[in-house]
XYZ file of C-alpha atoms in Angstrom:
305
model
C 91.073 102.748 68.243
C 94.862 102.480 68.117
C 96.738 100.367 70.692
C 98.336 103.420 72.420
C 94.901 104.941 72.967
C 93.601 101.715 74.427
C 96.544 101.473 76.776
C 95.991 105.116 77.982
C 92.206 104.576 78.476
C 92.939 101.298 80.345
C 95.417 103.069 82.623
C 92.977 105.886 83.281
C 90.126 103.450 83.951
C 92.178 101.462 86.447
C 93.273 104.662 88.185
C 89.618 105.743 88.498
C 88.627 102.395 89.877
C 91.318 102.632 92.451
C 89.976 106.004 93.557
C 86.376 104.538 93.751
C 87.628 101.541 95.759
C 89.116 103.809 98.331
C 86.197 106.195 98.458
C 83.258 103.799 98.557
C 84.042 102.425 102.072
C 83.987 105.922 103.553
C 80.743 106.617 101.755
C 79.245 103.415 103.088
C 80.259 104.357 106.682
C 78.641 107.744 106.376
C 75.349 106.536 104.807
C 74.759 103.145 106.537
C 77.084 102.358 109.524
C 76.602 103.303 113.130
C 79.444 104.282 115.371
C 80.294 102.261 118.424
C 77.703 102.905 121.191
C 79.925 104.279 123.884
C 78.429 105.089 127.323
C 79.345 107.995 129.681
C 79.708 108.909 133.404
C 77.409 111.551 134.735
C 80.231 113.472 136.311
C 82.105 113.703 133.028
C 82.006 117.500 132.424
C 83.998 117.207 129.201
C 80.792 116.180 127.239
C 78.531 118.819 128.640
C 79.461 121.824 126.460
C 76.860 123.687 124.494
C 76.402 122.982 120.777
C 77.844 125.570 118.398
C 77.849 125.809 114.630
C 81.187 125.158 113.036
C 83.470 128.151 112.270
C 84.875 126.057 109.325
C 81.933 124.186 107.815
C 82.392 120.837 106.071
C 81.563 122.456 102.788
C 84.268 125.185 103.221
C 86.713 122.550 104.373
C 86.361 120.411 101.309
C 86.001 123.334 98.911
C 89.225 124.910 100.021
C 91.041 121.715 100.986
C 90.513 120.232 97.535
C 90.012 123.269 95.320
C 93.019 125.280 96.336
C 95.688 122.621 95.913
C 94.215 121.294 92.625
C 94.076 124.828 91.169
C 97.622 125.651 92.365
C 99.034 122.364 90.910
C 97.384 122.795 87.515
C 98.386 126.474 87.248
C 101.970 125.673 88.261
C 102.329 122.833 85.809
C 100.965 125.108 83.016
C 103.470 127.809 83.918
C 106.357 125.357 84.097
C 105.546 124.065 80.633
C 105.077 127.560 79.317
C 108.653 128.511 80.140
C 109.925 125.603 77.986
C 110.232 125.067 74.296
C 108.539 121.612 74.176
C 104.947 121.878 75.216
C 103.811 118.633 73.726
C 104.428 115.042 75.056
C 105.294 112.058 72.887
C 102.030 110.519 73.974
C 99.066 110.287 71.570
C 95.469 109.609 72.176
C 92.924 109.267 69.315
C 95.778 110.326 67.036
C 96.383 113.642 68.738
C 99.341 114.607 70.945
C 98.691 115.368 74.552
C 100.073 118.609 76.048
C 102.700 118.068 78.681
C 100.775 120.051 81.381
C 97.830 117.707 80.933
C 99.893 114.655 81.675
C 101.676 116.357 84.593
C 98.454 117.647 86.040
C 96.736 114.195 85.673
C 99.489 112.552 87.635
C 99.865 115.268 90.212
C 96.176 115.777 90.924
C 95.480 112.034 90.732
C 97.922 111.196 93.422
C 96.721 114.009 95.591
C 93.156 112.792 95.330
C 94.162 109.217 96.040
C 95.970 110.437 99.163
C 93.061 112.485 100.269
C 90.682 109.560 99.992
C 93.091 107.319 101.941
C 93.302 109.924 104.622
C 89.475 110.204 104.878
C 89.159 106.426 104.990
C 91.766 106.057 107.799
C 89.989 108.741 109.795
C 86.478 107.484 109.312
C 87.474 103.897 110.317
C 88.829 105.250 113.591
C 85.707 107.418 114.151
C 83.267 104.593 113.738
C 85.392 102.106 115.632
C 85.976 104.325 118.695
C 82.764 106.137 118.841
C 84.002 108.842 121.242
C 81.433 111.268 122.478
C 81.778 114.849 121.385
C 82.081 117.706 123.933
C 78.497 118.742 123.081
C 77.053 115.296 123.395
C 74.760 116.033 126.392
C 73.332 119.089 124.699
C 72.534 117.097 121.507
C 71.349 113.855 123.077
C 69.638 114.953 126.330
C 69.724 111.408 127.747
C 66.786 110.224 129.862
C 69.073 109.880 132.931
C 68.692 111.722 136.156
C 72.375 112.364 136.957
C 71.391 113.682 140.360
C 70.137 110.257 141.428
C 72.472 108.350 143.790
C 72.230 105.188 141.675
C 74.088 106.892 138.806
C 76.887 108.345 140.807
C 80.282 107.034 139.437
C 78.419 104.558 137.316
C 79.279 103.904 133.691
C 75.941 104.360 131.870
C 75.444 102.461 128.619
C 71.663 102.062 128.669
C 69.913 105.324 127.869
C 67.682 106.990 125.278
C 68.323 110.332 123.711
C 65.233 112.533 124.166
C 66.370 115.270 121.848
C 64.211 116.129 118.913
C 67.136 116.991 116.759
C 67.807 115.261 113.438
C 69.158 111.803 113.882
C 72.199 112.803 111.888
C 73.191 115.091 114.723
C 72.833 112.326 117.207
C 75.020 109.998 115.095
C 77.592 112.766 114.575
C 77.787 113.441 118.372
C 79.443 109.972 118.641
C 82.190 110.704 116.039
C 84.602 112.867 118.023
C 87.819 110.848 117.694
C 89.830 111.686 115.714
C 88.989 115.039 114.246
C 88.146 114.770 110.596
C 88.459 118.487 109.960
C 91.992 118.510 111.446
C 92.996 115.367 109.590
C 91.712 116.552 106.233
C 93.151 120.074 106.576
C 96.524 118.729 107.673
C 96.747 116.350 104.677
C 95.790 118.830 102.074
C 97.778 121.787 103.291
C 100.912 119.799 104.188
C 100.780 118.116 100.797
C 100.461 121.442 99.041
C 103.368 122.768 101.067
C 105.596 119.796 100.068
C 104.438 120.135 96.440
C 105.498 123.804 96.427
C 108.857 122.820 97.992
C 109.636 120.867 94.886
C 107.796 122.446 91.973
C 107.813 126.052 92.900
C 111.349 127.130 92.088
C 110.933 130.815 91.031
C 114.098 132.641 92.093
C 112.674 136.106 92.054
C 112.287 135.965 95.804
C 113.926 133.775 98.395
C 111.056 134.000 100.905
C 107.977 133.917 98.676
C 107.844 130.170 98.556
C 108.302 129.947 102.301
C 105.479 132.450 102.729
C 103.088 130.341 100.701
C 104.089 127.265 102.643
C 103.550 129.079 105.978
C 100.112 130.095 104.769
C 99.286 126.478 104.117
C 100.371 125.446 107.623
C 98.525 128.312 109.246
C 95.280 127.390 107.437
C 95.491 123.843 108.692
C 96.431 124.979 112.187
C 93.579 127.503 112.532
C 91.070 124.883 111.232
C 92.273 122.500 113.950
C 92.078 125.054 116.698
C 88.531 126.050 115.701
C 87.313 122.474 116.389
C 88.315 122.863 119.983
C 86.884 126.350 120.425
C 83.617 125.229 118.728
C 83.289 122.274 121.109
C 83.350 119.843 118.268
C 86.358 117.907 119.534
C 88.481 117.250 122.594
C 92.072 118.514 122.247
C 93.404 114.999 121.925
C 90.996 114.355 118.968
C 92.507 117.330 117.200
C 96.049 116.300 117.980
C 95.589 112.811 116.549
C 93.822 114.247 113.545
C 96.675 116.411 112.827
C 99.036 113.491 113.255
C 97.087 111.311 110.868
C 96.730 113.902 108.132
C 100.413 114.907 108.283
C 101.578 111.230 108.302
C 99.401 110.244 105.352
C 100.538 113.332 103.475
C 104.159 112.525 103.885
C 103.628 108.800 102.965
C 101.766 109.855 99.816
C 104.427 112.294 98.778
C 107.374 109.913 99.491
C 106.000 106.596 98.374
C 103.117 107.185 95.912
C 103.966 110.409 94.116
C 107.707 110.087 94.333
C 107.771 113.926 94.201
C 111.254 114.116 95.615
C 112.771 111.345 93.404
C 115.287 113.124 91.071
C 116.306 110.047 89.181
C 113.229 109.429 87.029
C 113.291 109.512 83.244
C 111.548 112.256 81.279
C 107.817 112.212 81.336
C 105.955 109.361 79.726
C 102.352 108.696 80.404
C 103.129 104.941 80.779
C 106.420 105.231 82.592
C 105.111 104.146 86.014
C 103.105 101.179 84.557
C 103.959 98.053 82.529
C 102.661 99.417 79.270
C 105.568 101.731 78.482
C 105.923 102.328 74.816
C 109.442 101.844 73.251
C 108.464 104.185 70.380
C 107.563 106.907 72.849
C 110.890 106.513 74.705
C 112.679 106.847 71.389
C 110.818 109.938 70.602
C 111.724 111.407 74.063
C 115.438 110.761 73.383
C 115.219 112.158 69.886
C 113.544 115.376 70.966
C 115.862 115.811 74.016
C 113.006 116.868 76.160
C 113.848 118.929 79.216
C 110.451 118.978 80.896
C 110.270 116.501 83.727
C 107.313 114.516 84.751
C 105.181 116.632 87.187
C 105.035 113.846 89.754
C 108.151 111.810 89.154
C 110.590 114.481 88.183
C 113.311 116.779 89.597
C 112.487 120.471 90.239
C 112.072 122.768 87.323
C 113.391 126.228 87.965
C 111.728 129.513 86.914
C 113.858 132.594 86.819
C 112.055 135.769 87.497
């Protein structure tokens, strides 16, 4: 195995371990942790709504939230390279040159996934720390408390037993209202995709097409957030904070991790953001006068329709 291949595999392995390191804590919380055991007041009507199935299920949320941006990013990187003459990078692995779109897609999708995992971790830590009761808590828990009794009037109740026969996962979930995970994840993925399109989608055949796609992204996130209130899954403040978290993490990822808006980076190089940059690769870049910019670190590439 040549030295360049070893460096690339090392870089990929480190990137993968970083993703795992961010994802494992969230997985641990979901599998083993218990949320803060918050009590309630009997006259709190905000937690007495009926249980409803989600309009946007968790499966649909992750399928669209992850699948749509990743597919769009890869397709756009392929199209951008297709419009250029040099489709091959100066980077080799196992003696074979890597296509430009593969490197660009690796960086683009990798940063997106890292940001998504960070967003999930931030949201889950808040959920398990706060332990706010969902609007349908009473319907799921059915606490063994007679709220008509005088002794419970205006009393904060912390000692009670849920008499519901529902799955224990429902009982645990009923304490995870703040902040809204659906709103947070939808905001991150769709805002990130909108920002990505702002830089990388430069087709000039229509002035409004890119704006239309960006609007669709924002509307999808907004409708997902609104459904969490109408389904009695969250209080409005949970949704508002979830949108704030997702949007904030999205902007931080774009500006400080992906450097998507940085127009002063050198042409693409698999190692350019690390300490293992190859001088021979840089010389090859200069010799070939490559015009394709790195998919994550580059200036916009224009497509003329």
